[in-house]
mmCIF file of C-alpha atoms and ligand atoms in Angstrom:
data_model
loop_
_atom_site.group_PDB
_atom_site.id
_atom_site.type_symbol
_atom_site.label_atom_id
_atom_site.label_comp_id
_atom_site.label_asym_id
_atom_site.label_seq_id
_atom_site.Cartn_x
_atom_site.Cartn_y
_atom_site.Cartn_z
ATOM 1 C CA MET I 1040 16.654 3.213 -55.137
ATOM 2 C CA GLY I 1041 15.375 2.224 -51.688
ATOM 3 C CA ASN I 1042 16.773 3.537 -48.423
ATOM 4 C CA TRP I 1043 18.040 0.216 -47.067
ATOM 5 C CA GLU I 1044 21.656 1.480 -47.074
ATOM 6 C CA GLU I 1045 20.769 3.768 -44.148
ATOM 7 C CA ASN I 1046 20.269 0.713 -41.950
ATOM 8 C CA VAL I 1047 23.415 -1.203 -42.796
ATOM 9 C CA ARG I 1048 25.884 -1.737 -39.949
ATOM 10 C CA LYS I 1049 28.858 -0.199 -41.711
ATOM 11 C CA VAL I 1050 32.204 -1.266 -40.334
ATOM 12 C CA VAL I 1051 35.854 -0.967 -41.224
ATOM 13 C CA PRO I 1052 37.028 -4.560 -40.781
ATOM 14 C CA TYR I 1053 40.203 -5.832 -39.177
ATOM 15 C CA VAL I 1054 42.843 -6.738 -41.764
ATOM 16 C CA PRO I 1055 44.558 -10.029 -40.939
ATOM 17 C CA GLY I 1056 48.071 -10.820 -42.175
ATOM 18 C CA GLU I 1057 48.410 -12.319 -45.633
ATOM 19 C CA GLN I 1058 48.009 -16.082 -45.955
ATOM 20 C CA PRO I 1059 49.901 -16.840 -49.156
ATOM 21 C CA ASN I 1060 49.826 -20.458 -50.239
ATOM 22 C CA LYS I 1061 53.173 -21.203 -51.795
ATOM 23 C CA ALA I 1062 55.095 -24.444 -51.665
ATOM 24 C CA HIS I 1063 58.334 -22.715 -50.729
ATOM 25 C CA MET I 1064 58.020 -19.665 -48.556
ATOM 26 C CA ILE I 1065 59.140 -18.444 -45.172
ATOM 27 C CA LYS I 1066 56.086 -17.201 -43.369
ATOM 28 C CA LEU I 1067 56.964 -14.853 -40.525
ATOM 29 C CA ASN I 1068 53.953 -12.539 -40.785
ATOM 30 C CA THR I 1069 51.174 -13.846 -38.511
ATOM 31 C CA ASN I 1070 52.974 -15.157 -35.412
ATOM 32 C CA GLU I 1071 52.103 -18.752 -36.114
ATOM 33 C CA ASN I 1072 54.149 -21.530 -34.534
ATOM 34 C CA PRO I 1073 56.713 -22.964 -36.975
ATOM 35 C CA TYR I 1074 56.444 -26.417 -35.403
ATOM 36 C CA PRO I 1075 53.612 -28.893 -35.985
ATOM 37 C CA PRO I 1076 50.981 -29.588 -33.314
ATOM 38 C CA SER I 1077 51.732 -32.183 -30.629
ATOM 39 C CA PRO I 1078 51.866 -35.854 -31.732
ATOM 40 C CA GLN I 1079 48.922 -36.304 -29.348
ATOM 41 C CA VAL I 1080 46.901 -33.965 -31.562
ATOM 42 C CA ILE I 1081 47.784 -36.020 -34.647
ATOM 43 C CA LYS I 1082 46.693 -39.158 -32.752
ATOM 44 C CA ALA I 1083 43.409 -37.541 -31.674
ATOM 45 C CA TRP I 1084 42.801 -36.537 -35.302
ATOM 46 C CA GLU I 1085 43.318 -40.139 -36.460
ATOM 47 C CA GLU I 1086 40.919 -41.381 -33.799
ATOM 48 C CA LEU I 1087 38.107 -38.973 -34.767
ATOM 49 C CA ASP I 1088 34.828 -40.747 -35.423
ATOM 50 C CA MET I 1089 33.448 -39.216 -38.634
ATOM 51 C CA GLU I 1090 30.087 -40.880 -38.083
ATOM 52 C CA LYS I 1091 29.600 -38.566 -35.088
ATOM 53 C CA LEU I 1092 29.692 -35.487 -37.298
ATOM 54 C CA ARG I 1093 25.942 -35.900 -37.866
ATOM 55 C CA LEU I 1094 25.495 -34.836 -34.223
ATOM 56 C CA TYR I 1095 25.827 -31.314 -32.863
ATOM 57 C CA PRO I 1096 28.914 -30.737 -30.754
ATOM 58 C CA ASP I 1097 28.704 -30.301 -26.967
ATOM 59 C CA PRO I 1098 27.578 -26.662 -26.513
ATOM 60 C CA ALA I 1099 29.364 -26.523 -23.141
ATOM 61 C CA CYS I 1100 32.652 -27.629 -24.798
ATOM 62 C CA GLY I 1101 33.042 -30.099 -21.903
ATOM 63 C CA ILE I 1102 36.122 -32.123 -22.905
ATOM 64 C CA LEU I 1103 38.089 -29.019 -23.796
ATOM 65 C CA VAL I 1104 37.002 -27.012 -20.757
ATOM 66 C CA GLU I 1105 37.966 -29.918 -18.483
ATOM 67 C CA ALA I 1106 41.342 -30.418 -20.139
ATOM 68 C CA VAL I 1107 42.126 -26.694 -19.859
ATOM 69 C CA ALA I 1108 40.957 -26.584 -16.231
ATOM 70 C CA GLU I 1109 43.084 -29.602 -15.257
ATOM 71 C CA THR I 1110 46.193 -28.336 -17.022
ATOM 72 C CA TYR I 1111 45.938 -24.873 -15.493
ATOM 73 C CA GLY I 1112 44.808 -25.983 -12.029
ATOM 74 C CA VAL I 1113 41.486 -24.136 -12.055
ATOM 75 C CA LYS I 1114 37.870 -25.326 -11.893
ATOM 76 C CA PRO I 1115 35.884 -25.983 -15.085
ATOM 77 C CA ASP I 1116 33.415 -23.244 -14.136
ATOM 78 C CA GLN I 1117 36.305 -20.763 -14.353
ATOM 79 C CA VAL I 1118 36.936 -21.559 -18.031
ATOM 80 C CA PHE I 1119 35.258 -20.346 -21.234
ATOM 81 C CA THR I 1120 36.350 -21.494 -24.702
ATOM 82 C CA GLY I 1121 35.739 -20.127 -28.163
ATOM 83 C CA VAL I 1122 36.706 -20.099 -31.833
ATOM 84 C CA GLY I 1123 40.128 -18.567 -31.340
ATOM 85 C CA SER I 1124 40.741 -15.848 -28.794
ATOM 86 C CA ASP I 1125 39.260 -13.425 -31.339
ATOM 87 C CA ASP I 1126 35.882 -15.047 -30.745
ATOM 88 C CA VAL I 1127 36.451 -15.076 -26.981
ATOM 89 C CA LEU I 1128 37.449 -11.391 -26.968
ATOM 90 C CA ALA I 1129 34.494 -10.385 -29.161
ATOM 91 C CA MET I 1130 32.141 -12.164 -26.716
ATOM 92 C CA ILE I 1131 33.827 -10.375 -23.816
ATOM 93 C CA PHE I 1132 33.414 -6.963 -25.492
ATOM 94 C CA LEU I 1133 29.751 -7.748 -26.155
ATOM 95 C CA THR I 1134 29.088 -9.025 -22.632
ATOM 96 C CA PHE I 1135 31.021 -6.647 -20.410
ATOM 97 C CA PHE I 1136 31.661 -3.382 -22.245
ATOM 98 C CA ASN I 1137 28.244 -1.758 -22.049
ATOM 99 C CA SER I 1138 29.041 1.439 -20.202
ATOM 100 C CA LYS I 1139 28.641 4.913 -21.659
ATOM 101 C CA LYS I 1140 32.129 5.643 -20.356
ATOM 102 C CA PRO I 1141 34.963 4.822 -22.767
ATOM 103 C CA ILE I 1142 36.911 1.589 -22.529
ATOM 104 C CA LEU I 1143 40.690 2.082 -22.432
ATOM 105 C CA PHE I 1144 43.451 0.372 -24.368
ATOM 106 C CA PRO I 1145 46.899 1.378 -25.653
ATOM 107 C CA ASP I 1146 47.307 3.406 -28.860
ATOM 108 C CA ILE I 1147 49.702 0.817 -30.254
ATOM 109 C CA THR I 1148 48.183 -2.579 -29.642
ATOM 110 C CA TYR I 1149 46.212 -5.416 -31.182
ATOM 111 C CA SER I 1150 44.354 -3.695 -33.989
ATOM 112 C CA PHE I 1151 41.182 -5.722 -33.489
ATOM 113 C CA TYR I 1152 40.200 -3.890 -30.266
ATOM 114 C CA ASP I 1153 39.078 -0.689 -31.979
ATOM 115 C CA VAL I 1154 37.319 -2.711 -34.696
ATOM 116 C CA TRP I 1155 35.165 -4.554 -32.137
ATOM 117 C CA ALA I 1156 34.544 -1.335 -30.231
ATOM 118 C CA ASP I 1157 33.439 0.462 -33.403
ATOM 119 C CA MET I 1158 31.270 -2.420 -34.532
ATOM 120 C CA LEU I 1159 29.568 -2.758 -31.147
ATOM 121 C CA ARG I 1160 29.303 1.052 -30.695
ATOM 122 C CA ILE I 1161 31.462 0.932 -27.569
ATOM 123 C CA PRO I 1162 33.111 4.290 -26.838
ATOM 124 C CA TYR I 1163 36.881 4.025 -26.386
ATOM 125 C CA GLU I 1164 39.892 6.165 -25.622
ATOM 126 C CA VAL I 1165 43.395 5.052 -26.554
ATOM 127 C CA GLN I 1166 46.249 5.659 -24.112
ATOM 128 C CA PRO I 1167 49.669 6.418 -25.627
ATOM 129 C CA LEU I 1168 52.565 4.088 -24.917
ATOM 130 C CA ASP I 1169 55.630 5.845 -23.516
ATOM 131 C CA GLU I 1170 58.770 6.480 -25.584
ATOM 132 C CA ASN I 1171 59.977 2.921 -24.899
ATOM 133 C CA PHE I 1172 56.666 1.391 -26.013
ATOM 134 C CA ARG I 1173 55.636 0.749 -22.415
ATOM 135 C CA ILE I 1174 52.080 0.914 -21.079
ATOM 136 C CA ARG I 1175 51.856 3.739 -18.522
ATOM 137 C CA MET I 1176 49.909 2.409 -15.580
ATOM 138 C CA GLU I 1177 48.776 5.852 -14.465
ATOM 139 C CA ASP I 1178 46.803 6.292 -17.724
ATOM 140 C CA TYR I 1179 44.492 3.509 -16.617
ATOM 141 C CA ALA I 1180 43.575 5.046 -13.288
ATOM 142 C CA LYS I 1181 40.906 7.370 -14.724
ATOM 143 C CA GLU I 1182 37.170 6.673 -14.945
ATOM 144 C CA ASN I 1183 36.365 4.237 -17.726
ATOM 145 C CA GLY I 1184 33.967 1.574 -18.985
ATOM 146 C CA GLY I 1185 36.527 -1.224 -18.989
ATOM 147 C CA VAL I 1186 40.180 -1.941 -19.774
ATOM 148 C CA VAL I 1187 41.819 -4.318 -22.244
ATOM 149 C CA PHE I 1188 45.487 -4.791 -23.071
ATOM 150 C CA PRO I 1189 47.685 -7.619 -24.322
ATOM 151 C CA ASN I 1190 50.554 -8.818 -22.177
ATOM 152 C CA PRO I 1191 53.070 -9.007 -23.767
ATOM 153 C CA ASN I 1192 51.725 -6.194 -25.908
ATOM 154 C CA ALA I 1193 51.376 -6.735 -29.640
ATOM 155 C CA PRO I 1194 52.899 -5.780 -31.995
ATOM 156 C CA THR I 1195 55.644 -4.422 -29.723
ATOM 157 C CA GLY I 1196 56.388 -7.660 -27.805
ATOM 158 C CA VAL I 1197 56.955 -5.647 -24.623
ATOM 159 C CA LEU I 1198 56.065 -7.485 -21.404
ATOM 160 C CA MET I 1199 54.518 -5.893 -18.326
ATOM 161 C CA GLU I 1200 55.412 -7.221 -14.869
ATOM 162 C CA VAL I 1201 52.607 -9.018 -13.021
ATOM 163 C CA SER I 1202 52.763 -6.414 -10.228
ATOM 164 C CA ASP I 1203 52.138 -3.603 -12.746
ATOM 165 C CA ALA I 1204 49.256 -5.486 -14.338
ATOM 166 C CA GLU I 1205 47.846 -6.059 -10.863
ATOM 167 C CA ASN I 1206 47.970 -2.322 -10.200
ATOM 168 C CA ILE I 1207 45.762 -1.715 -13.234
ATOM 169 C CA ILE I 1208 43.347 -4.481 -12.192
ATOM 170 C CA ALA I 1209 43.189 -3.214 -8.599
ATOM 171 C CA ALA I 1210 42.628 0.391 -9.702
ATOM 172 C CA ASN I 1211 39.625 -0.618 -11.839
ATOM 173 C CA GLN I 1212 37.438 -2.785 -9.661
ATOM 174 C CA ASP I 1213 34.217 -1.165 -10.898
ATOM 175 C CA VAL I 1214 34.834 -2.391 -14.431
ATOM 176 C CA ILE I 1215 36.115 -5.507 -16.183
ATOM 177 C CA VAL I 1216 39.840 -5.667 -16.938
ATOM 178 C CA VAL I 1217 40.839 -8.040 -19.738
ATOM 179 C CA VAL I 1218 44.433 -9.201 -19.980
ATOM 180 C CA ASP I 1219 44.993 -10.714 -23.432
ATOM 181 C CA GLU I 1220 47.802 -13.231 -22.928
ATOM 182 C CA ALA I 1221 48.066 -14.465 -26.530
ATOM 183 C CA TYR I 1222 51.881 -14.484 -26.233
ATOM 184 C CA ILE I 1223 52.419 -15.076 -22.515
ATOM 185 C CA ASP I 1224 53.937 -18.544 -22.932
ATOM 186 C CA PHE I 1225 57.086 -17.224 -24.606
ATOM 187 C CA GLY I 1226 58.744 -16.063 -21.405
ATOM 188 C CA GLY I 1227 56.168 -14.001 -19.539
ATOM 189 C CA CYS I 1228 54.459 -14.636 -16.227
ATOM 190 C CA SER I 1229 50.681 -15.008 -16.395
ATOM 191 C CA VAL I 1230 48.259 -13.040 -14.202
ATOM 192 C CA LEU I 1231 46.038 -16.134 -14.109
ATOM 193 C CA PRO I 1232 46.440 -16.732 -10.323
ATOM 194 C CA LEU I 1233 44.938 -13.259 -9.780
ATOM 195 C CA ILE I 1234 41.476 -14.417 -10.905
ATOM 196 C CA GLU I 1235 41.048 -15.825 -7.375
ATOM 197 C CA LYS I 1236 41.674 -12.387 -5.907
ATOM 198 C CA TYR I 1237 39.902 -10.093 -8.389
ATOM 199 C CA GLU I 1238 36.296 -10.499 -9.447
ATOM 200 C CA ASN I 1239 36.833 -8.015 -12.296
ATOM 201 C CA LEU I 1240 39.670 -9.848 -14.078
ATOM 202 C CA ILE I 1241 39.417 -11.927 -17.258
ATOM 203 C CA VAL I 1242 42.539 -13.607 -18.643
ATOM 204 C CA VAL I 1243 42.422 -14.609 -22.305
ATOM 205 C CA GLN I 1244 44.749 -17.127 -23.957
ATOM 206 C CA THR I 1245 44.983 -18.838 -27.330
ATOM 207 C CA PHE I 1246 45.991 -22.176 -28.833
ATOM 208 C CA SER I 1247 47.132 -20.407 -32.019
ATOM 209 C CA LYS I 1248 50.680 -19.591 -30.966
ATOM 210 C CA SER I 1249 52.309 -21.725 -28.267
ATOM 211 C CA ARG I 1250 50.155 -24.769 -29.079
ATOM 212 C CA SER I 1251 50.588 -24.724 -32.865
ATOM 213 C CA LEU I 1252 46.854 -24.764 -33.593
ATOM 214 C CA ALA I 1253 46.100 -21.484 -35.399
ATOM 215 C CA GLY I 1254 44.294 -23.486 -38.076
ATOM 216 C CA MET I 1255 41.921 -25.094 -35.569
ATOM 217 C CA ARG I 1256 40.740 -21.768 -34.069
ATOM 218 C CA ILE I 1257 40.748 -22.321 -30.291
ATOM 219 C CA GLY I 1258 40.928 -19.718 -27.544
ATOM 220 C CA CYS I 1259 39.960 -19.580 -23.899
ATOM 221 C CA ALA I 1260 39.227 -17.225 -21.033
ATOM 222 C CA PHE I 1261 39.736 -17.654 -17.287
ATOM 223 C CA ALA I 1262 37.725 -15.759 -14.669
ATOM 224 C CA GLN I 1263 35.541 -16.249 -11.620
ATOM 225 C CA PRO I 1264 32.470 -18.466 -12.255
ATOM 226 C CA LYS I 1265 30.045 -15.539 -12.215
ATOM 227 C CA LEU I 1266 31.820 -13.879 -15.152
ATOM 228 C CA ILE I 1267 32.011 -17.157 -17.057
ATOM 229 C CA ARG I 1268 28.256 -17.580 -16.572
ATOM 230 C CA TYR I 1269 27.600 -14.115 -18.017
ATOM 231 C CA LEU I 1270 29.834 -14.939 -20.977
ATOM 232 C CA ASN I 1271 28.039 -18.219 -21.611
ATOM 233 C CA ASP I 1272 24.645 -16.485 -21.423
ATOM 234 C CA VAL I 1273 25.704 -14.181 -24.258
ATOM 235 C CA LYS I 1274 27.324 -16.984 -26.211
ATOM 236 C CA TYR I 1275 24.151 -19.110 -25.991
ATOM 237 C CA SER I 1276 22.153 -16.094 -27.161
ATOM 238 C CA PHE I 1277 24.353 -15.757 -30.207
ATOM 239 C CA ASN I 1278 25.376 -19.254 -31.323
ATOM 240 C CA SER I 1279 25.272 -22.233 -28.949
ATOM 241 C CA TYR I 1280 27.640 -24.355 -31.005
ATOM 242 C CA THR I 1281 30.603 -22.106 -31.596
ATOM 243 C CA MET I 1282 33.199 -24.868 -31.348
ATOM 244 C CA ASN I 1283 33.067 -27.965 -33.536
ATOM 245 C CA GLN I 1284 33.736 -31.545 -32.417
ATOM 246 C CA THR I 1285 37.144 -31.638 -34.078
ATOM 247 C CA SER I 1286 38.483 -28.555 -32.348
ATOM 248 C CA LEU I 1287 37.169 -29.772 -28.988
ATOM 249 C CA ALA I 1288 38.978 -33.125 -29.350
ATOM 250 C CA LEU I 1289 42.217 -31.740 -30.797
ATOM 251 C CA GLY I 1290 42.315 -28.829 -28.380
ATOM 252 C CA ALA I 1291 41.938 -31.178 -25.407
ATOM 253 C CA ALA I 1292 44.778 -33.376 -26.729
ATOM 254 C CA ALA I 1293 47.007 -30.331 -27.281
ATOM 255 C CA VAL I 1294 46.551 -28.801 -23.851
ATOM 256 C CA ARG I 1295 47.204 -32.110 -22.087
ATOM 257 C CA ASP I 1296 50.584 -32.593 -23.784
ATOM 258 C CA VAL I 1297 52.576 -30.401 -21.437
ATOM 259 C CA GLU I 1298 55.927 -31.939 -22.364
ATOM 260 C CA TYR I 1299 55.659 -31.135 -26.078
ATOM 261 C CA PHE I 1300 54.399 -27.644 -25.241
ATOM 262 C CA GLU I 1301 57.421 -26.965 -23.015
ATOM 263 C CA GLU I 1302 59.824 -28.330 -25.606
ATOM 264 C CA THR I 1303 58.571 -26.301 -28.607
ATOM 265 C CA LYS I 1304 58.270 -23.179 -26.467
ATOM 266 C CA LYS I 1305 61.906 -23.520 -25.436
ATOM 267 C CA ARG I 1306 63.025 -23.942 -29.043
ATOM 268 C CA ILE I 1307 61.191 -20.791 -30.101
ATOM 269 C CA ILE I 1308 62.604 -18.791 -27.193
ATOM 270 C CA ASN I 1309 66.157 -19.921 -28.042
ATOM 271 C CA THR I 1310 65.708 -18.995 -31.701
ATOM 272 C CA ARG I 1311 64.240 -15.641 -30.687
ATOM 273 C CA GLU I 1312 67.213 -14.804 -28.499
ATOM 274 C CA ARG I 1313 69.647 -15.720 -31.271
ATOM 275 C CA THR I 1314 67.614 -13.668 -33.782
ATOM 276 C CA LYS I 1315 67.724 -10.674 -31.414
ATOM 277 C CA ARG I 1316 71.512 -10.829 -31.323
ATOM 278 C CA GLU I 1317 71.746 -11.084 -35.120
ATOM 279 C CA LEU I 1318 69.291 -8.235 -35.705
ATOM 280 C CA ALA I 1319 71.132 -6.017 -33.241
ATOM 281 C CA ALA I 1320 74.405 -6.786 -35.037
ATOM 282 C CA LEU I 1321 72.767 -5.628 -38.293
ATOM 283 C CA GLY I 1322 71.879 -2.326 -36.643
ATOM 284 C CA PHE I 1323 68.195 -2.962 -35.997
ATOM 285 C CA GLN I 1324 66.583 -1.227 -33.043
ATOM 286 C CA PHE I 1325 63.893 -2.891 -30.956
ATOM 287 C CA GLU I 1326 62.523 -3.131 -27.463
ATOM 288 C CA ASP I 1327 63.122 -6.453 -25.764
ATOM 289 C CA SER I 1328 60.458 -8.905 -26.902
ATOM 290 C CA MET I 1329 59.041 -11.656 -24.716
ATOM 291 C CA SER I 1330 56.777 -13.013 -27.431
ATOM 292 C CA ASN I 1331 57.238 -15.137 -30.551
ATOM 293 C CA PHE I 1332 58.011 -12.081 -32.686
ATOM 294 C CA ILE I 1333 60.387 -9.128 -32.735
ATOM 295 C CA PHE I 1334 59.240 -5.608 -33.618
ATOM 296 C CA ALA I 1335 62.233 -3.886 -35.159
ATOM 297 C CA ALA I 1336 63.251 -0.803 -37.145
ATOM 298 C CA HIS I 1337 66.413 -0.121 -39.106
ATOM 299 C CA PRO I 1338 67.936 3.354 -38.827
ATOM 300 C CA THR I 1339 68.869 3.701 -42.506
ATOM 301 C CA VAL I 1340 66.818 1.303 -44.627
ATOM 302 C CA ARG I 1341 63.055 1.839 -44.614
ATOM 303 C CA ALA I 1342 60.788 -0.899 -43.306
ATOM 304 C CA GLU I 1343 58.613 -0.797 -46.392
ATOM 305 C CA GLU I 1344 61.611 -1.378 -48.642
ATOM 306 C CA ILE I 1345 62.840 -4.317 -46.561
ATOM 307 C CA PHE I 1346 59.298 -5.724 -46.485
ATOM 308 C CA GLU I 1347 58.958 -5.553 -50.289
ATOM 309 C CA GLU I 1348 62.423 -6.976 -50.940
ATOM 310 C CA LEU I 1349 61.829 -9.887 -48.556
ATOM 311 C CA LYS I 1350 58.515 -10.566 -50.248
ATOM 312 C CA LYS I 1351 60.261 -10.872 -53.607
ATOM 313 C CA LYS I 1352 62.217 -13.720 -52.021
ATOM 314 C CA ASP I 1353 58.981 -15.277 -50.688
ATOM 315 C CA ILE I 1354 59.807 -14.265 -47.146
ATOM 316 C CA TYR I 1355 56.791 -12.708 -45.466
ATOM 317 C CA VAL I 1356 56.972 -10.396 -42.447
ATOM 318 C CA ARG I 1357 54.355 -7.876 -41.237
ATOM 319 C CA HIS I 1358 54.470 -4.154 -41.874
ATOM 320 C CA PHE I 1359 51.855 -1.828 -40.365
ATOM 321 C CA LYS I 1360 51.552 1.474 -42.216
ATOM 322 C CA LYS I 1361 49.592 2.967 -39.328
ATOM 323 C CA PRO I 1362 49.897 4.542 -36.856
ATOM 324 C CA GLU I 1363 52.703 6.747 -38.139
ATOM 325 C CA ARG I 1364 54.869 6.068 -35.088
ATOM 326 C CA ILE I 1365 55.319 2.418 -36.047
ATOM 327 C CA SER I 1366 55.366 2.773 -39.828
ATOM 328 C CA ASN I 1367 59.115 2.156 -39.958
ATOM 329 C CA TYR I 1368 58.890 -1.093 -37.978
ATOM 330 C CA LEU I 1369 58.644 -4.683 -39.103
ATOM 331 C CA ARG I 1370 57.070 -7.398 -37.026
ATOM 332 C CA ILE I 1371 59.061 -10.546 -37.542
ATOM 333 C CA SER I 1372 57.599 -13.806 -36.240
ATOM 334 C CA ILE I 1373 60.042 -16.415 -35.001
ATOM 335 C CA GLY I 1374 60.317 -19.383 -37.360
ATOM 336 C CA THR I 1375 62.493 -22.475 -37.158
ATOM 337 C CA GLU I 1376 66.276 -22.097 -36.771
ATOM 338 C CA GLU I 1377 66.702 -22.815 -40.501
ATOM 339 C CA GLU I 1378 64.029 -20.323 -41.529
ATOM 340 C CA MET I 1379 65.569 -17.569 -39.422
ATOM 341 C CA GLU I 1380 68.992 -18.346 -40.852
ATOM 342 C CA GLU I 1381 67.638 -17.919 -44.379
ATOM 343 C CA PHE I 1382 65.711 -14.801 -43.372
ATOM 344 C CA LEU I 1383 68.816 -13.228 -41.836
ATOM 345 C CA ASN I 1384 70.943 -14.073 -44.869
ATOM 346 C CA SER I 1385 68.406 -12.406 -47.171
ATOM 347 C CA LEU I 1386 68.204 -9.449 -44.828
ATOM 348 C CA LYS I 1387 71.973 -8.946 -44.973
ATOM 349 C CA ILE I 1388 71.847 -8.784 -48.790
ATOM 350 C CA ILE I 1389 68.897 -6.361 -48.746
ATOM 351 C CA LEU I 1390 70.610 -4.071 -46.248
ATOM 352 C CA ALA I 1391 73.848 -4.085 -48.243
ATOM 353 C CA ASN I 1392 71.910 -3.058 -51.380
ATOM 354 C CA GLY I 1393 69.708 -0.613 -49.496
ATOM 355 C CA ARG I 1394 72.687 1.255 -48.142
ATOM 356 C CA GLY I 1395 73.862 1.690 -51.742
HETATM 357 N N1 PMP C 1643 45.260 -11.215 -29.218
HETATM 358 C C1 PMP C 1643 46.403 -10.804 -29.768
HETATM 359 C C2 PMP C 1643 47.211 -9.797 -29.050
HETATM 360 C C3 PMP C 1643 46.820 -11.322 -31.002
HETATM 361 O O1 PMP C 1643 47.941 -10.892 -31.562
HETATM 362 C C4 PMP C 1643 46.034 -12.301 -31.641
HETATM 363 C C5 PMP C 1643 46.490 -12.909 -32.947
HETATM 364 N N2 PMP C 1643 46.117 -12.234 -34.073
HETATM 365 C C6 PMP C 1643 44.830 -12.674 -31.038
HETATM 366 C C7 PMP C 1643 44.483 -12.130 -29.815
HETATM 367 C C8 PMP C 1643 43.878 -13.627 -31.680
HETATM 368 O O2 PMP C 1643 44.391 -14.897 -31.857
HETATM 369 P P1 PMP C 1643 43.465 -16.141 -32.123
HETATM 370 O O3 PMP C 1643 42.101 -15.642 -32.548
HETATM 371 O O4 PMP C 1643 44.150 -16.886 -33.199
HETATM 372 O O5 PMP C 1643 43.395 -16.901 -30.853
#
């Protein structure tokens, strides 16, 4: 036996939510949008020129970067795009988190952060959320190698006020602060305008949730041009053509259709608010969510039992066994009105049986 194993980069990978492929199921486990992409995306798809696939895509992602910049009122040199915000975040970790000091993020948060940190050998220190699942600003005032947190946080759904986020950004001007706004469109206020004021801020967003394009894999980052240049340098040193022609064209069509975006967002928010009321009436406990999911626990019936029983009915929600503090919670993505109705009806039966 040779010694090659000694030189393997051994990692414990991130575990994404299940992607079952059943004709009839209610899928509330990966925070996808229950509505189809904009009709403009369908049109752009139909207009795709297959002959062009023999060519490499634009490495600068021009049409998408311009569409994002126009929609958000920033300059194209303030925008970076990638293969989902996972790709964008991984590039950010690689580019900006190179200090010997630990980067900071919450103990209950997006479970990809520690995976990237481990893989890239970035030291990190998790900061506990308070008893109401809130990020404590004062924990981020110590010396560190960088800061990253989602707003709203995931999987809790808890939103931080812009002024609180600004405090963290302002207190950390010697390092890069990344605000992961994967769920910001469902009722939160973005820190995006702050990129003009803070050279150390990167705002990350995704097309997977509010723009119904999880399957296309599109994400973006906003920051001052200097930071975007550093990001592109690393990207071009890794893989120049991260985004394919199809995602560039469909992403541009999606981001330009502001009307459809506003309409589907509103529908999801309305369904979420109704679902909150129904869950509360069933005895569930949860912090107020400003995202497209609700993170809830029942005082008498265990999360794992509810999860398994729902699964038997082909209703999928997400259950995290770790950390211990959240092991009795379920993360329930917001589906269509009809899907949530069916989910709630099944839940009522499960709870009635579970109580004995
Ligand atoms: N950030 C957070 C907080 C998320 O929950 C997700 C979704 N798993 C992502 C980033 C990545 O999303 P995507 O790669 O689909 O853009």
